[in-house]
mmCIF file of C-alpha atoms in Angstrom:
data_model
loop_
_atom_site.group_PDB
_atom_site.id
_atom_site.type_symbol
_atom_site.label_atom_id
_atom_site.label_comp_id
_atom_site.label_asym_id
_atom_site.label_seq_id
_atom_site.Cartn_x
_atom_site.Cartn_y
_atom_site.Cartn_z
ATOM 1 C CA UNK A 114 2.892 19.579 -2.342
ATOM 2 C CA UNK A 115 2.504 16.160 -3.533
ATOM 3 C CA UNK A 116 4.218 13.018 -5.329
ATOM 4 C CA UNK A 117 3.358 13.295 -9.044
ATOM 5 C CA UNK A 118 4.060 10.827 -11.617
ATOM 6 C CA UNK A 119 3.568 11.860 -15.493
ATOM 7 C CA UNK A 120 4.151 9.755 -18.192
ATOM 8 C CA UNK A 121 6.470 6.923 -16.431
ATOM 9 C CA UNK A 122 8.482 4.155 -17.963
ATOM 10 C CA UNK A 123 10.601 1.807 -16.819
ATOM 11 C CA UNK A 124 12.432 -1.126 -18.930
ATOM 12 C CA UNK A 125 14.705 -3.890 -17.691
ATOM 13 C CA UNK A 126 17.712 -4.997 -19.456
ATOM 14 C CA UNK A 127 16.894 -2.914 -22.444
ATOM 15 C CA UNK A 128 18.692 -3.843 -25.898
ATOM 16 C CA UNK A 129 18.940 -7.791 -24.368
ATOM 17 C CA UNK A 130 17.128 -11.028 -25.164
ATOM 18 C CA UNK A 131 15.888 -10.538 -21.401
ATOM 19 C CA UNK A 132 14.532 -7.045 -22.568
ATOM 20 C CA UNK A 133 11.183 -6.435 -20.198
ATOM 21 C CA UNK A 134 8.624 -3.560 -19.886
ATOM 22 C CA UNK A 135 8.323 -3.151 -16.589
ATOM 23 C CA UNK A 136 6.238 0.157 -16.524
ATOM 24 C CA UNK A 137 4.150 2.174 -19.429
ATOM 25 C CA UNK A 138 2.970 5.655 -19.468
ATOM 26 C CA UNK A 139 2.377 5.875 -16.172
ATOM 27 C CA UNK A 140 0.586 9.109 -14.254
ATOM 28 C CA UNK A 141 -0.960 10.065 -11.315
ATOM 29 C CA UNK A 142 -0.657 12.274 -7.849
ATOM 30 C CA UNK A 143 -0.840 11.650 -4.543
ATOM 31 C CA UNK A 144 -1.611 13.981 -2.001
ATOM 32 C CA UNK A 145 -0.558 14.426 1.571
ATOM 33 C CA UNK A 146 -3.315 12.882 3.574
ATOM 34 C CA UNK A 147 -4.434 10.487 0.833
ATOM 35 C CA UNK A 148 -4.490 6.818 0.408
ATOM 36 C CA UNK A 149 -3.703 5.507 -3.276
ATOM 37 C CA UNK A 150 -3.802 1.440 -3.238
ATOM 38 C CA UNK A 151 -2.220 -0.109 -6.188
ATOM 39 C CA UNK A 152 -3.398 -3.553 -7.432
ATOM 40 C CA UNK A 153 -2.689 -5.785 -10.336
ATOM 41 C CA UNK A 154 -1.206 -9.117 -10.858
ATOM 42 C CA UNK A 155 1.926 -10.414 -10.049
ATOM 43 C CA UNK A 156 4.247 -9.016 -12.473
ATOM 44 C CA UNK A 157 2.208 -6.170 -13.393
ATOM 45 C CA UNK A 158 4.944 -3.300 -12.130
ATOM 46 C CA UNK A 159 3.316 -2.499 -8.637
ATOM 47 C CA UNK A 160 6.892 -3.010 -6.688
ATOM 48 C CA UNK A 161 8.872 -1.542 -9.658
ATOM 49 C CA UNK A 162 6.495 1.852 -9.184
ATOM 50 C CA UNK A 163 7.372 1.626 -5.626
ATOM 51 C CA UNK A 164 11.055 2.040 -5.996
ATOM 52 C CA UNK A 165 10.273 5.227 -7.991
ATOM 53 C CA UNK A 166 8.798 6.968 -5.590
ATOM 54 C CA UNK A 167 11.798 7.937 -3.750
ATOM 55 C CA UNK A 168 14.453 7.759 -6.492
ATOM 56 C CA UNK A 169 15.636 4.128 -5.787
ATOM 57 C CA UNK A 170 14.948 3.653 -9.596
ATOM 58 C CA UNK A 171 15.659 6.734 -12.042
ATOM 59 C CA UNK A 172 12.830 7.229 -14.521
ATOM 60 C CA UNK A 173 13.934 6.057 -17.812
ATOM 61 C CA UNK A 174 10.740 7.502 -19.495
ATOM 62 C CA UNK A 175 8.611 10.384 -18.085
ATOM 63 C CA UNK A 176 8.943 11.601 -14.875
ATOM 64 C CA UNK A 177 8.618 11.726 -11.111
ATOM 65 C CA UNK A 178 8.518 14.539 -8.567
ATOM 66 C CA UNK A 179 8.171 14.110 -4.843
ATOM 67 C CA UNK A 180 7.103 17.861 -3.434
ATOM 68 C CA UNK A 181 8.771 19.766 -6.409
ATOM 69 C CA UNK A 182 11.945 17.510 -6.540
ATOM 70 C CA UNK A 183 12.247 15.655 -9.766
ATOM 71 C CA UNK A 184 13.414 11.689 -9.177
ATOM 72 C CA UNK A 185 16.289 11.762 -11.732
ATOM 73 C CA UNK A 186 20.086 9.884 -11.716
ATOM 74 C CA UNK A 187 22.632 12.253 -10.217
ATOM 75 C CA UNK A 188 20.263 14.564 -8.956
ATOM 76 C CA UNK A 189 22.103 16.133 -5.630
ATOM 77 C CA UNK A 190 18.382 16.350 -3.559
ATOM 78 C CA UNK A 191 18.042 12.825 -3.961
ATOM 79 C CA UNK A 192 18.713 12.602 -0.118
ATOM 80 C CA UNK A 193 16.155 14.858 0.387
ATOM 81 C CA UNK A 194 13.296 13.031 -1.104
ATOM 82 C CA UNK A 195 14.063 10.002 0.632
ATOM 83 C CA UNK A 196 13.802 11.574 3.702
ATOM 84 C CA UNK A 197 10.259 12.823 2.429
ATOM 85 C CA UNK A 198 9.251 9.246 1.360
ATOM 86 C CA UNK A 199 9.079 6.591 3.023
ATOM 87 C CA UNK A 200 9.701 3.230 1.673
ATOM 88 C CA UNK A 201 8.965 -0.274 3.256
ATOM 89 C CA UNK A 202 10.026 -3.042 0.952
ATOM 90 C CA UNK A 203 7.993 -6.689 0.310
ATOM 91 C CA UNK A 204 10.393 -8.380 2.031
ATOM 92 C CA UNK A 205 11.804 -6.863 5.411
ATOM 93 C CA UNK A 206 14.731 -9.062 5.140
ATOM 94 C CA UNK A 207 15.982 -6.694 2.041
ATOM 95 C CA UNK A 208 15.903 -3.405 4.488
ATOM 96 C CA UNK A 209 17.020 -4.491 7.817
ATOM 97 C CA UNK A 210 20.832 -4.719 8.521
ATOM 98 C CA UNK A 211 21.417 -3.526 11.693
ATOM 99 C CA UNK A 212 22.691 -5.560 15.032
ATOM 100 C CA UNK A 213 20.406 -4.943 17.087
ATOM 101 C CA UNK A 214 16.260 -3.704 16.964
ATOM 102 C CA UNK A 215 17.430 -0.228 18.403
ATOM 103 C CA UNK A 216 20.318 0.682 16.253
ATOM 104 C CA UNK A 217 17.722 -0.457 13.320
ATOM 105 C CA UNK A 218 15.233 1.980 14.355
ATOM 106 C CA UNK A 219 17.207 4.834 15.011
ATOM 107 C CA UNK A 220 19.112 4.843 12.154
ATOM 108 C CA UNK A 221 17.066 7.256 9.727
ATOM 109 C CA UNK A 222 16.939 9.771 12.616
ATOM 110 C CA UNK A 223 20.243 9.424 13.270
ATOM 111 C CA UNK A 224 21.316 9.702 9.530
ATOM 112 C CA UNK A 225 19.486 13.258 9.333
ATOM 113 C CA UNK A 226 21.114 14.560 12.384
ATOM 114 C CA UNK A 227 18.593 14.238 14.835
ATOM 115 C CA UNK A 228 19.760 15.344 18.814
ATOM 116 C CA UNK A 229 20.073 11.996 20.238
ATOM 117 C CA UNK A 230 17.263 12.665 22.850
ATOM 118 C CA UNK A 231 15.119 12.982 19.754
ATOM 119 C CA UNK A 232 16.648 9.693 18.525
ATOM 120 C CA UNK A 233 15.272 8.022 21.343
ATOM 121 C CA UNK A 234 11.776 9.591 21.435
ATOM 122 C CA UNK A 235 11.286 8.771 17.867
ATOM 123 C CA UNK A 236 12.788 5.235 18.342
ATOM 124 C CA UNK A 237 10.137 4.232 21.554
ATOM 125 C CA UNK A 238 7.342 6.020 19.732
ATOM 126 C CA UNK A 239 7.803 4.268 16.771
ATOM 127 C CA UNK A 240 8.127 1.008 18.347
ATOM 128 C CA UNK A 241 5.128 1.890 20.760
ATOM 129 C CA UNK A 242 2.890 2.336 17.411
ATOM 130 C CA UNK A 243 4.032 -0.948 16.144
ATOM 131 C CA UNK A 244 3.761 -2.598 19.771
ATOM 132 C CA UNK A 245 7.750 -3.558 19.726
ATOM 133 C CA UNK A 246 8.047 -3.949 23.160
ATOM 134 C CA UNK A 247 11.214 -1.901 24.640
ATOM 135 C CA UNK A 248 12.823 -5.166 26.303
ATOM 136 C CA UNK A 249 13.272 -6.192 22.655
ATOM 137 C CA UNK A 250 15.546 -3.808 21.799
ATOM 138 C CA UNK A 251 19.060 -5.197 22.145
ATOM 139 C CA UNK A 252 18.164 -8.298 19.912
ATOM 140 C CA UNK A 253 19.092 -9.052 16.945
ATOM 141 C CA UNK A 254 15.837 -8.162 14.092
ATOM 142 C CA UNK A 255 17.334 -11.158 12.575
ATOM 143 C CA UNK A 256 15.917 -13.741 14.911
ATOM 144 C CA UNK A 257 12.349 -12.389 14.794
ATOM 145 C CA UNK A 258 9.093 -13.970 12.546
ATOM 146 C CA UNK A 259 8.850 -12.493 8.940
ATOM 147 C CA UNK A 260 5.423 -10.563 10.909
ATOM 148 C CA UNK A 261 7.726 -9.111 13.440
ATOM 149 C CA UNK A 262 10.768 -7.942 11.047
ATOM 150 C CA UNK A 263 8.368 -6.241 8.516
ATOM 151 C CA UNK A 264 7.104 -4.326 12.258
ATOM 152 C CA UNK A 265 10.212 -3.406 12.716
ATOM 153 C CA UNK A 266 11.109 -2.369 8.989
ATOM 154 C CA UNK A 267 8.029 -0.409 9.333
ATOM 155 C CA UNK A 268 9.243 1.499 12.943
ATOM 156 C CA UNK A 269 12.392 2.247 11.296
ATOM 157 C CA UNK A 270 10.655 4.144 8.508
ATOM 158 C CA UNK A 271 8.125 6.090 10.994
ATOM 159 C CA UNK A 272 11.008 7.478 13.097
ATOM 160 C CA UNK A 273 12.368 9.296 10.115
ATOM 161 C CA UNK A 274 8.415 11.238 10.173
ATOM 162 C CA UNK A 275 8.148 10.784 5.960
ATOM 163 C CA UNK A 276 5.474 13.276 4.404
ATOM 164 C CA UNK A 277 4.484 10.045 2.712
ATOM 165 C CA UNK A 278 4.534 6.322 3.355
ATOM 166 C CA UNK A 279 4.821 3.571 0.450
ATOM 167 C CA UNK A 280 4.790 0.253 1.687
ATOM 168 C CA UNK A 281 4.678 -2.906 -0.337
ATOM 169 C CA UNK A 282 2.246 -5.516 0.853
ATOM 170 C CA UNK A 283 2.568 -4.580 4.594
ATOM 171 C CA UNK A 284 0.253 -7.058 5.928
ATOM 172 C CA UNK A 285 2.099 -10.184 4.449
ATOM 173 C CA UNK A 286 2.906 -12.641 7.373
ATOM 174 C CA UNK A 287 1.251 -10.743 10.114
ATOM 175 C CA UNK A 288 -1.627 -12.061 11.932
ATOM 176 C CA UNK A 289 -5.183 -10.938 12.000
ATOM 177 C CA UNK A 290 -4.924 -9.054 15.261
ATOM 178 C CA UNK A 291 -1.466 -7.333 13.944
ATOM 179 C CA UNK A 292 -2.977 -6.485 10.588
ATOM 180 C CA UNK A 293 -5.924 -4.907 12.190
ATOM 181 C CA UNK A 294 -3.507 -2.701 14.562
ATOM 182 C CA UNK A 295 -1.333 -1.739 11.533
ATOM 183 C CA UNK A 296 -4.063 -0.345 9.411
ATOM 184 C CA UNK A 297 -5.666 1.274 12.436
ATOM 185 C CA UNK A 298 -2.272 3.036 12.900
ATOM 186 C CA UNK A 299 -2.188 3.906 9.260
ATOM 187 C CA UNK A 300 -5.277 5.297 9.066
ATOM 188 C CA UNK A 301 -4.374 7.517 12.359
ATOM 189 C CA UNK A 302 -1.348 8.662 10.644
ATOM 190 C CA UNK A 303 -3.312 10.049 7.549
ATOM 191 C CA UNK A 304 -5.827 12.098 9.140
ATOM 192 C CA UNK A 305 -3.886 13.023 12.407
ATOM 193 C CA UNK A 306 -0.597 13.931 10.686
ATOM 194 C CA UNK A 307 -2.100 14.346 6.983
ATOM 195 C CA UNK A 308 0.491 11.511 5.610
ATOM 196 C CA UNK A 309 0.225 10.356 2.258
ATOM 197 C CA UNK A 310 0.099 6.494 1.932
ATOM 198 C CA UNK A 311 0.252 4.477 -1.005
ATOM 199 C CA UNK A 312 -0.182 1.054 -0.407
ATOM 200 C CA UNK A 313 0.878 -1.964 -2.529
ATOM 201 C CA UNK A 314 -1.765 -5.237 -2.641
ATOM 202 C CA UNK A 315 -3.020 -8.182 -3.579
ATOM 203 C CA UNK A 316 -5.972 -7.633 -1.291
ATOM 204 C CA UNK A 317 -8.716 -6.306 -3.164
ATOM 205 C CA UNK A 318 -10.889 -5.586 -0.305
ATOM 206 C CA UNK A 319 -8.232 -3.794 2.097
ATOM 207 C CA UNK A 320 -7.931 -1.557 -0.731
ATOM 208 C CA UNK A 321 -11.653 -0.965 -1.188
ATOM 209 C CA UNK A 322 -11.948 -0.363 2.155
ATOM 210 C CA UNK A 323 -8.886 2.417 3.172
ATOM 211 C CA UNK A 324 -7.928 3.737 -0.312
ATOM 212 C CA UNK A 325 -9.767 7.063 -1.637
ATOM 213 C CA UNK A 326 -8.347 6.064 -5.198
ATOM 214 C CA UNK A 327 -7.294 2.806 -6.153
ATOM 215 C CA UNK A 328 -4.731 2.428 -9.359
ATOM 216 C CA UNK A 329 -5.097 -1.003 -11.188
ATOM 217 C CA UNK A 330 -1.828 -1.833 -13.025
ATOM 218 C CA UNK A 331 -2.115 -4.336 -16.148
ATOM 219 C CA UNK A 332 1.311 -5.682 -17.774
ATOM 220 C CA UNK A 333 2.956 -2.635 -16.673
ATOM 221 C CA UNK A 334 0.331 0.003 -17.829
ATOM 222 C CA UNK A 335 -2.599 1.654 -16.445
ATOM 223 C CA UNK A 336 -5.798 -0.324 -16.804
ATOM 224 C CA UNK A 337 -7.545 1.663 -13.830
ATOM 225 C CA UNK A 338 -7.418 4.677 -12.023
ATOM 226 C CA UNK A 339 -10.776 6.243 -10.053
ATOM 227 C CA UNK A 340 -12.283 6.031 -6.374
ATOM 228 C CA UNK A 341 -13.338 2.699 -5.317
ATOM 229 C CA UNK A 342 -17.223 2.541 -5.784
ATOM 230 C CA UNK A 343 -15.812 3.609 -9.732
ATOM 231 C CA UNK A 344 -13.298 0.268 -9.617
ATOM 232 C CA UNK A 345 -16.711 -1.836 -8.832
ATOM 233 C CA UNK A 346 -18.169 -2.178 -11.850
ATOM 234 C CA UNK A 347 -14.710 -2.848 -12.933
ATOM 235 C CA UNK A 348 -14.143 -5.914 -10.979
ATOM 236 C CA UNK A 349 -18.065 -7.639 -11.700
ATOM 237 C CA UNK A 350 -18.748 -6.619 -15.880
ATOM 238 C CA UNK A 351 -15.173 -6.145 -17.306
ATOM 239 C CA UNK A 352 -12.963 -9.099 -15.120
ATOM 240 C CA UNK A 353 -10.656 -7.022 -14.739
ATOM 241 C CA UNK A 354 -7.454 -8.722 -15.560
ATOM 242 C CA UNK A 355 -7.120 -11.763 -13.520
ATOM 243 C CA UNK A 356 -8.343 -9.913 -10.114
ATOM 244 C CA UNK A 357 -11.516 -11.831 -9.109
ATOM 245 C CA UNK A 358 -14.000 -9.815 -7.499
ATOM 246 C CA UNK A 359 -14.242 -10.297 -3.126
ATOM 247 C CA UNK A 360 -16.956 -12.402 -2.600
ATOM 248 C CA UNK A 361 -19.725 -10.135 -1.372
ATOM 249 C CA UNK A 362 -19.027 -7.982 -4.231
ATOM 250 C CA UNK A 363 -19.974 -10.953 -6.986
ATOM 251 C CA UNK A 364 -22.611 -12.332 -4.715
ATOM 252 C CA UNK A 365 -24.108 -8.484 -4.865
ATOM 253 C CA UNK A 366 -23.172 -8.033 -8.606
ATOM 254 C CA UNK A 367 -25.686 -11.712 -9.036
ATOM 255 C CA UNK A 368 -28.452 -10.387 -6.722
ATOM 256 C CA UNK A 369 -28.461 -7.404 -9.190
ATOM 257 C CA UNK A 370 -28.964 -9.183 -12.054
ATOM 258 C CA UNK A 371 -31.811 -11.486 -10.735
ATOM 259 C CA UNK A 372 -33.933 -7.693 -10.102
ATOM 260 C CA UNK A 373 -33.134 -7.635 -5.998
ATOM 261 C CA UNK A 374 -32.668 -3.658 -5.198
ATOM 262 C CA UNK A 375 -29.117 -3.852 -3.449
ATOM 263 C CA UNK A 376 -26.216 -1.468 -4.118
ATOM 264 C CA UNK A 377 -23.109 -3.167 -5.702
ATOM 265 C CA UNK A 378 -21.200 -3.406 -3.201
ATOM 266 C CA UNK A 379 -18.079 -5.509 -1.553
ATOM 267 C CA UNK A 380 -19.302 -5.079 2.285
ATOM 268 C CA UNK A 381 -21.432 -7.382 4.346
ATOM 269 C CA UNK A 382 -22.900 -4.737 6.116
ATOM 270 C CA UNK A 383 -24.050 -2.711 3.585
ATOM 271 C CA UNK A 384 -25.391 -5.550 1.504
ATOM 272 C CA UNK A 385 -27.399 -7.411 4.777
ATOM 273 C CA UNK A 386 -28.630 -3.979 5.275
ATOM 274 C CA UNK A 387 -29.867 -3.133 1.443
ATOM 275 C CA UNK A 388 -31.610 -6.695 1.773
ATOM 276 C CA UNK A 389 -33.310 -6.150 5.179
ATOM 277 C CA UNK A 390 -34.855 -2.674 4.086
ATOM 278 C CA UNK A 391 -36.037 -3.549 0.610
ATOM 279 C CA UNK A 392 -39.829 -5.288 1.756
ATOM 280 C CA UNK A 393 -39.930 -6.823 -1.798
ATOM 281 C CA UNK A 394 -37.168 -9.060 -0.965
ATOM 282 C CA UNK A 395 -38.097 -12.621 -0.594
ATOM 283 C CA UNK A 396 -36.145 -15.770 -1.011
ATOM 284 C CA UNK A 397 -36.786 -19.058 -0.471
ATOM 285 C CA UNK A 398 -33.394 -21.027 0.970
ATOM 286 C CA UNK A 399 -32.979 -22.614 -2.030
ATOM 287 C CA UNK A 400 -32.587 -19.407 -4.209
ATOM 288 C CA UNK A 401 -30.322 -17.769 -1.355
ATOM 289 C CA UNK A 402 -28.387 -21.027 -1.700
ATOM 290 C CA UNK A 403 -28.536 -20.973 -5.735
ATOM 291 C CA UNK A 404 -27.479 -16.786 -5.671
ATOM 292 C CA UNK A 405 -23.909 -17.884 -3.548
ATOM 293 C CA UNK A 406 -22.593 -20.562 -4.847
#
């Protein structure tokens, strides 16, 4: 069971002056209970993969299977694999629609036949996880902050209870506290309910952190694809294509070259550690000063 991708292409306006590869060759799998980031610049495919993943966008080239159900245009279990994956859109705005933060909610339940006591379980458990309080429910998701909406986008998608969860830069607009408690909650999901999670970002070092593979897309095409202590020399001797490397990372990558014994690594922690241990370590100010800026 798992979402593979083999070989996958996508083009835009094909045969046009406005003609645009999108996506190249394309392959990899996720698992349930795995977490794939997927980096790259903007304009390098990562929302057009997205839209794959649960047959929102037929593969024009190669292929896509979600649990043994191909992706493809007509294809009558098309339903099925979009109640299997979960999708949560860049900008919540494009997914919401209903009157009120309830009805929004319970609408994937509701459109695969859930009891309606079920409805409402899912509904306050999925707004519980994304602390939407109950007395909310009547309003309007219109007339709630971009942070609050994509909470809500997000809800809705839980109470459906996907196999696997693709969200596209989830964190946008929410505050430090509320991006803390959604990848808390995502990270709960995976290794209490075994969900798959493939996460679309710009931030290098969430991905470092959650992902056990991270997939680096370049103009449309593969560039990367390994675990992220592989992706590190990536980021620090290659430059990987216009991703600059978090700011412990390159301040590691520097105290490497200058002969300090420290791991290359993008976490405080581990670095302050690797410095306090090794007895050969000695800078003056000055050089500490020299190594970070």
């Amino acid at each position: 069971m798992s979402i593979v991708v083999s070989a996958l292409g996508y083009t835009y306006h094909p045969g046009t002056p406005l003609e645009t590869v999108a996506l190249e060759d394309i392959s990899f799998q996720l698992e349930p209970g795995q977490w794939i980031s997927v980096v790259g610049h903007t304009g390098s495919g990562k929302s057009t993969l997205a839209q794959h993943l649960n047959g929102l966008l037929p593969p024009q080239r190669g292929s896509v299977e979600v649990d043994g159900i191909p992706c493809r245009k007509g294809e009558g279990r098309l339903r099925e694999i979009r109640r299997i994956v979960g999708l949560v859109f860049q900008y919540p705005e494009q997914q919401l629609f209903a009157e009120t933060v309830f009805d929004e909610i319970s609408y994937a339940p509701r459109n695969w036949s859930c009891p309606e006591q079920e409805v409402e379980r899912r509904v306050r458990t999925a707004a519980e996880r994304l602390g939407i309080p109950e007395a909310t429910f009547q309003r309007s998701p219109f007339h709630f902050s971009g942070g609050e909406k994509r909470k809500i986008a997000i809800a809705s998608v839980l109470a459906a209870s996907p196999r696997y969860l693709v969200l596209d830069e989830p964190t946008a607009g929410l505050d430090t506290t509320s991006r803390k408690e959604l990848l808390a909650l995502l990270k709960e999901l995976r290794s209490s309910e075994g969900l798959g999670i493939l996460l679309i970002t710009h931030d290098l070092e969430m991905a470092l952190e959650m992902s056990s593979r991270i997939l680096l897309l370049h103009e449309g095409r593969r560039f990367f694809w390994g675990t992220p202590d592989e992706l590190l020399p990536e980021l620090t001797e290659r430059n990987a294509v216009r991703l600059a490397p978090p700011d412990i990372l390159a301040l590691s990558s520097r105290l490497l070259s200058r002969g300090c014994s420290v791991p290359l690594t993008w976490d405080w922690e581990t670095l302050a550690n690797a410095l306090n241990r090794d007895p050969s370590f000695i800078l003056r100010k000055n050089e500490a000063d020299e190594c970070a800026s």
